[in-house]
Tab-separated table of C-alpha atoms in Angstrom:
chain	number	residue	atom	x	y	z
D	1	UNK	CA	1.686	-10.574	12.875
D	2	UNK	CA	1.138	-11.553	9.129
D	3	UNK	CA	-2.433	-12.109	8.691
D	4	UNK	CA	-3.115	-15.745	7.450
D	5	UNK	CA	-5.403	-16.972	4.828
D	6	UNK	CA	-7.780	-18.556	7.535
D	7	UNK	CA	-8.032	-14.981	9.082
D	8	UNK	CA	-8.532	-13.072	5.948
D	9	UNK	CA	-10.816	-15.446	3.845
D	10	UNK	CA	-12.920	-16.646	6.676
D	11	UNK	CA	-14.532	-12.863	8.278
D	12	UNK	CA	-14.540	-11.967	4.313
D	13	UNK	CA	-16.857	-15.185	4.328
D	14	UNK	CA	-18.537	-14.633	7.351
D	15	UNK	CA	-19.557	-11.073	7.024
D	16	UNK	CA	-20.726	-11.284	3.134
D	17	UNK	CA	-22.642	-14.515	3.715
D	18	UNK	CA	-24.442	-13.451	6.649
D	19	UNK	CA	-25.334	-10.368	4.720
D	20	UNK	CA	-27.140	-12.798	1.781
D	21	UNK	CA	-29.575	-14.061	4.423
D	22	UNK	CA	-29.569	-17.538	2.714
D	23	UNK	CA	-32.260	-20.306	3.462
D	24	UNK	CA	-31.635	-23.111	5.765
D	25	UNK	CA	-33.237	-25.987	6.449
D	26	UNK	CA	-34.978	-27.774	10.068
D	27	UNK	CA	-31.316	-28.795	10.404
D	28	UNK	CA	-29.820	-25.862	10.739
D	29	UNK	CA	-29.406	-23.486	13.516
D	30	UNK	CA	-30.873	-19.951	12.777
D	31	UNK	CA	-28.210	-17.145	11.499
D	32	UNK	CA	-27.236	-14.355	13.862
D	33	UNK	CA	-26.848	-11.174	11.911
D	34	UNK	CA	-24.107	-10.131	9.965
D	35	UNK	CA	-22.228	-8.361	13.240
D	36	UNK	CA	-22.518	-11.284	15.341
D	37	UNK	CA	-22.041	-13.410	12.803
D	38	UNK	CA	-18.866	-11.974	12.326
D	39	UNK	CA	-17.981	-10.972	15.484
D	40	UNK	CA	-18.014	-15.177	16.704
D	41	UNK	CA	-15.932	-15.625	13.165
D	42	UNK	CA	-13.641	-13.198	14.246
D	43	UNK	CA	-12.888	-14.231	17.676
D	44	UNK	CA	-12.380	-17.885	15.853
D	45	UNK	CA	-9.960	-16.512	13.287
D	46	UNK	CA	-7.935	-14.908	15.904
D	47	UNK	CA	-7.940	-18.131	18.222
D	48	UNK	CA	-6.634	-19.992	14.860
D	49	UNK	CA	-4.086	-17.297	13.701
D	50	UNK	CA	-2.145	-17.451	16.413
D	51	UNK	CA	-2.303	-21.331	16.130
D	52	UNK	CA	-0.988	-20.439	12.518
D	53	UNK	CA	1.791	-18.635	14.054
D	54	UNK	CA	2.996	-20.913	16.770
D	55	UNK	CA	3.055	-23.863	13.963
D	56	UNK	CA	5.158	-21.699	12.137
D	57	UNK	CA	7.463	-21.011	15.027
D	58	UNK	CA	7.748	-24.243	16.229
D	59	UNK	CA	6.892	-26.862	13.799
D	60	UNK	CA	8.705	-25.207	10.140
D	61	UNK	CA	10.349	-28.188	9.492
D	62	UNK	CA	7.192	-30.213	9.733
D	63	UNK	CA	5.431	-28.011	7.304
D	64	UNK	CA	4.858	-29.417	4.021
D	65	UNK	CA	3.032	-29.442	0.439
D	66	UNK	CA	-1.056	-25.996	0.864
D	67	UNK	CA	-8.020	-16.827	-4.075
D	68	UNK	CA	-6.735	-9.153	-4.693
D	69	UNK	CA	-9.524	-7.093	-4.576
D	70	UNK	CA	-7.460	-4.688	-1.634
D	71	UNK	CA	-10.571	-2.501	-1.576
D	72	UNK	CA	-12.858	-5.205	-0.212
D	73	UNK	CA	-11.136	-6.515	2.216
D	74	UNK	CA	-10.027	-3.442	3.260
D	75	UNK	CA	-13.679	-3.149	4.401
D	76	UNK	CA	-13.676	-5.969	6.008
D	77	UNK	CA	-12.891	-6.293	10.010
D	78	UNK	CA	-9.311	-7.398	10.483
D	79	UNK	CA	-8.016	-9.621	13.474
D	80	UNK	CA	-4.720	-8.653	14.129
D	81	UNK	CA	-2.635	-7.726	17.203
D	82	UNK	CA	0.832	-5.908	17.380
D	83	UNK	CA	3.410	-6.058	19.691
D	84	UNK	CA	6.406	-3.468	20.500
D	85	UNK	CA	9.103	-4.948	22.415
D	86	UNK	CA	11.667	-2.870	23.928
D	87	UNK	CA	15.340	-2.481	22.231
D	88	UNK	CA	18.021	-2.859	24.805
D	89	UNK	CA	20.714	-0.412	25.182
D	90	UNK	CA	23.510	-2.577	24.900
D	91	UNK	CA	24.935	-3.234	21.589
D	92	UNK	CA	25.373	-7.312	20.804
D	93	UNK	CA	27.773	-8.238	18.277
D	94	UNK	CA	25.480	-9.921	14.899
D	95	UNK	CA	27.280	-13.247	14.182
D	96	UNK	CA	28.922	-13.410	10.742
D	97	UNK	CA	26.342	-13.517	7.838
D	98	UNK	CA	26.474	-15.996	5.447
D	99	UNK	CA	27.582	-15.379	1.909
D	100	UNK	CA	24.735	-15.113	-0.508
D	101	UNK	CA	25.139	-18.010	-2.578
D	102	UNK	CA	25.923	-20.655	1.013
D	103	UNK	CA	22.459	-19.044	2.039
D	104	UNK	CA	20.986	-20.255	-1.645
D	105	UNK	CA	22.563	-23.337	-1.761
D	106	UNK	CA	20.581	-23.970	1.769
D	107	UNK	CA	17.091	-22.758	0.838
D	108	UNK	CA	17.778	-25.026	-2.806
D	109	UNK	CA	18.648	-27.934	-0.388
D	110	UNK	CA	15.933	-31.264	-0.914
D	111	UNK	CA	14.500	-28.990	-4.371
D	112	UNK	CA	13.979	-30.432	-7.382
D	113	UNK	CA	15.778	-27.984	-9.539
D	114	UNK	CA	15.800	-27.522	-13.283
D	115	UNK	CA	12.919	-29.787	-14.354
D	116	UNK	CA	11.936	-30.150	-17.788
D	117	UNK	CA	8.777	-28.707	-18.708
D	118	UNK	CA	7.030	-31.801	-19.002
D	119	UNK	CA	8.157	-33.149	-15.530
D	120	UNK	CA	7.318	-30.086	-13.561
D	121	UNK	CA	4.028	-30.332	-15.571
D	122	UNK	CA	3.415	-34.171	-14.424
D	123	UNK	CA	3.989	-33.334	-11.280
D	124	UNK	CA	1.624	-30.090	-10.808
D	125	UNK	CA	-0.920	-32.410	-12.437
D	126	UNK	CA	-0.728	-34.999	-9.853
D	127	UNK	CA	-1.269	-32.194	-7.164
D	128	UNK	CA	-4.355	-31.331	-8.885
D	129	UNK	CA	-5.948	-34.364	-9.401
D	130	UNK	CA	-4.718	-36.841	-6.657
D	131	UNK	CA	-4.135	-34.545	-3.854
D	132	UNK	CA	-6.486	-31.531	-4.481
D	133	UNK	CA	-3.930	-28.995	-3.417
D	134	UNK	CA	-6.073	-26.088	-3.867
D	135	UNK	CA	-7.919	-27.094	-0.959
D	136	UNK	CA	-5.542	-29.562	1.129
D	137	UNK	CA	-2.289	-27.596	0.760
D	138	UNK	CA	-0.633	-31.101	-0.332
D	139	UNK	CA	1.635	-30.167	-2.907
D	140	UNK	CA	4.975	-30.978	-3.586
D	141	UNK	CA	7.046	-28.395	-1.799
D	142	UNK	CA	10.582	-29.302	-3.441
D	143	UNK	CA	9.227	-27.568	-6.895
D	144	UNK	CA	8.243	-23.913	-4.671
D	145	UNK	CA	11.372	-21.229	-3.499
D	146	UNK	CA	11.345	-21.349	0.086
D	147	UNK	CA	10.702	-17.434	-1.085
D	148	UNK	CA	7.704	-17.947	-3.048
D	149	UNK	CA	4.712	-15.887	-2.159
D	150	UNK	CA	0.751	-17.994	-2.971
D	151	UNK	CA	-1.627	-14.778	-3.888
D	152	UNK	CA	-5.230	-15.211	-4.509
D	153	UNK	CA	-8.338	-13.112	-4.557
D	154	UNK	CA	-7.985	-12.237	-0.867
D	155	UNK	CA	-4.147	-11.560	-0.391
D	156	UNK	CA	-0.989	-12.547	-0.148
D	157	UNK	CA	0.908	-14.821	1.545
D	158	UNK	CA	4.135	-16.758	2.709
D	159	UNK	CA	4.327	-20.139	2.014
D	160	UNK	CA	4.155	-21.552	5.461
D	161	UNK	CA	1.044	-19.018	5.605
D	162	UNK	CA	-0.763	-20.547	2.595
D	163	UNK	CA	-0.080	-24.421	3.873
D	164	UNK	CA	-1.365	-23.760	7.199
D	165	UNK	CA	-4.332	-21.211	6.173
D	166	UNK	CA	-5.061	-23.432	3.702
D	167	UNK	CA	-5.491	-26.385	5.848
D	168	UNK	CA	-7.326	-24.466	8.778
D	169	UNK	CA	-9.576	-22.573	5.773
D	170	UNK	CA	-11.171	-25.416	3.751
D	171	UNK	CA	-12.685	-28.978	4.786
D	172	UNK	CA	-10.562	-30.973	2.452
D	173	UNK	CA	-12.477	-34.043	2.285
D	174	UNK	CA	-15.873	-32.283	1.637
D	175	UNK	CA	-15.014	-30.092	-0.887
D	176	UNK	CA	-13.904	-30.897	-5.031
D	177	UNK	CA	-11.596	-29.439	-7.290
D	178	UNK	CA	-11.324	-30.069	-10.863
D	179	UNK	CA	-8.387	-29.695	-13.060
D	180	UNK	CA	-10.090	-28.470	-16.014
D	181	UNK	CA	-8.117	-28.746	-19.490
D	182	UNK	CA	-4.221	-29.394	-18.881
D	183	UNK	CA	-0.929	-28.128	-16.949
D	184	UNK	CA	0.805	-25.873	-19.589
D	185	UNK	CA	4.611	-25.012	-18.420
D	186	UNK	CA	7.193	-23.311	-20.246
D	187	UNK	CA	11.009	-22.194	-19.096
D	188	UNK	CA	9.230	-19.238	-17.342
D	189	UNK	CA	6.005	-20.005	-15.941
D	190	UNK	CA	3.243	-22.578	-15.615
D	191	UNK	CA	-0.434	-22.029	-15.879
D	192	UNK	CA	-3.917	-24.074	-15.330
D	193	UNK	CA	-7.556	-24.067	-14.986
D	194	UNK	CA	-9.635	-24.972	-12.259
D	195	UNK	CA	-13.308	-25.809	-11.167
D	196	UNK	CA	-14.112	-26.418	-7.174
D	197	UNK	CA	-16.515	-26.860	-4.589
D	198	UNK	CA	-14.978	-24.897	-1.511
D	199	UNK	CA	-16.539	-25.865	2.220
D	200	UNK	CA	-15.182	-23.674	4.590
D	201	UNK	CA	-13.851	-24.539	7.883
D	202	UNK	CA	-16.495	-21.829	9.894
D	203	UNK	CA	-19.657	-21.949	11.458
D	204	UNK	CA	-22.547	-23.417	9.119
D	205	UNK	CA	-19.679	-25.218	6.711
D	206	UNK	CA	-20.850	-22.853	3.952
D	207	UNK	CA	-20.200	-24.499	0.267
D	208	UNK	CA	-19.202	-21.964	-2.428
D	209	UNK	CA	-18.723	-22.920	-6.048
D	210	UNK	CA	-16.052	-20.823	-8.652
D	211	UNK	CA	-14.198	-21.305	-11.563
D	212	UNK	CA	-10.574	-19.656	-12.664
D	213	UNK	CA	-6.795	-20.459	-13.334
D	214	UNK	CA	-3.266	-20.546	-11.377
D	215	UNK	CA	-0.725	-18.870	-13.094
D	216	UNK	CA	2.702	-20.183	-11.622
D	217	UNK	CA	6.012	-17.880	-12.643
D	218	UNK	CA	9.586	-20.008	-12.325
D	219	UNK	CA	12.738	-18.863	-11.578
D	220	UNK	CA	14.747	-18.991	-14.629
D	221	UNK	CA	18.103	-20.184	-13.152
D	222	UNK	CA	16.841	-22.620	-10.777
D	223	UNK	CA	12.966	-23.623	-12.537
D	224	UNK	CA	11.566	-23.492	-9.537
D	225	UNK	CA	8.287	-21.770	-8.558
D	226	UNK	CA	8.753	-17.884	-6.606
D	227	UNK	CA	5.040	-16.798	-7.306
D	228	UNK	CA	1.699	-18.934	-7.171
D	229	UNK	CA	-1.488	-16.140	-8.547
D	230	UNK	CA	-4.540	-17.486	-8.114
D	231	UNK	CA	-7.234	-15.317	-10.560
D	232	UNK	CA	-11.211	-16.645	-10.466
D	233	UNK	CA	-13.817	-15.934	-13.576
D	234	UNK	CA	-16.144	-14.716	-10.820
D	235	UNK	CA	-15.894	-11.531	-8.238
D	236	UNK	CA	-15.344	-11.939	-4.417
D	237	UNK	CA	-19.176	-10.974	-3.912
D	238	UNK	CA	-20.183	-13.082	-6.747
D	239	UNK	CA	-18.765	-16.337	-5.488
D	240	UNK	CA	-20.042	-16.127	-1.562
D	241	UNK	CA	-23.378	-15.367	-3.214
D	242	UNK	CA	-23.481	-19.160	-4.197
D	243	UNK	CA	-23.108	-19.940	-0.464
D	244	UNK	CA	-25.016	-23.159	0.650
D	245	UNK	CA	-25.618	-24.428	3.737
């Protein structure tokens, strides 16, 4: 199992805030410590991973538009399962594989291939600032490789991985991001800056502010996106440490 971007971001969350000890108010229940904290985070992660992965399974064609400091997360208790199935002994014919370029023709099929700078840049714009991508996964899917890979300050991930973390991490209607400055593409890549208000989709709806810029590489036969790297001005630490409640 692939771990999500719900999984990964929200125990990251859930053990460093807890550790912060922030204030609350009369309104808000009082904070277990960090290891139960996390422990309740993690059985909800786990409970909404596997949701992750049955959408996948099930609903791919219903999936549309949705921040690595390896070292910390590594530290971090991870939510993940494996299981071995057993390889029968009896050898099944593989059907024919498709020739490379019918399979590329499919995944291009419904993309919006080749766009001029300034139309790819109109549209990544609109995602931005009508749609908030960052934190509803509503962008416009025809401009990303069915390949592409979303990487941010926590990991990386799939696309379908990214939509649906994406969705389960953030409260989309609580939260603001700012397109700060403009979209600047080019043949090879596109790039932007960003300001947002994050409220995570875990116990106590923490709020956490940061600051920092999408860099977007394109394919340069096709234009569109293969690689979405989200960097932020601020560390991992340094942004859950503006947790509020």
């Amino acid at each position: 199992m692939v771990t999500s971007r719900f999984t990964s971001f929200a125990i990251t969350a859930a053990v460093c805030i807890a550790s912060l000890k922030p204030s609350v108010n009369a309104f808000t229940p009082p904070l277990r410590s960090a290891t139960e904290l996390a422990h309740q985070v993690n059985l909800f992660a786990i409970k909404n991973e596997r949701n992750v992965d049955h959408a996948i399974t099930n609903n791919k064609s219903e999936v549309t538009g949705v921040s690595s400091r390896s070292s910390f997360l590594q530290k971090v208790m991870k939510a993940t399962t494996i299981a071995v199935a057993a390889v029968s002994s009896t050898t099944i014919a593989s059907p024919p594989r498709p020739s490379l370029a019918a399979a590329t023709a499919d995944k291009n099929k419904d993309k919006q291939l080749n766009l001029s700078n300034e139309e790819l840049a109109k549209i990544i714009t609109s995602d931005m600032v009508d749609r908030s991508f960052l934190v509803s996964a509503d962008l416009t899917r025809s401009i990303y490789s069915e390949d592409s890979t979303f990487q941010d300050e926590i990991d990386t991930y799939p696309i379908d991985k990214w939509v649906i973390g994406t969705q389960r991490l953030f409260v989309a209607e609580k939260s603001q991001v700012d397109l700060v400055g403009d979209v600047v593409v080019t043949p090879t890549e596109a790039s932007f800056k960003f300001r947002e208000d994050l409220m995570f989709r875990i116990p106590f709806r923490p709020v956490v502010t940061l600051s920092g810029k999408v860099l977007l590489t394109r394919d340069e036969e096709t234009g569109l996106i293969t690689k979405y790297r989200e960097v932020w001005d601020q560390s991992v630490a340094d942004v859950l440490k503006t947790a509020k409640f």
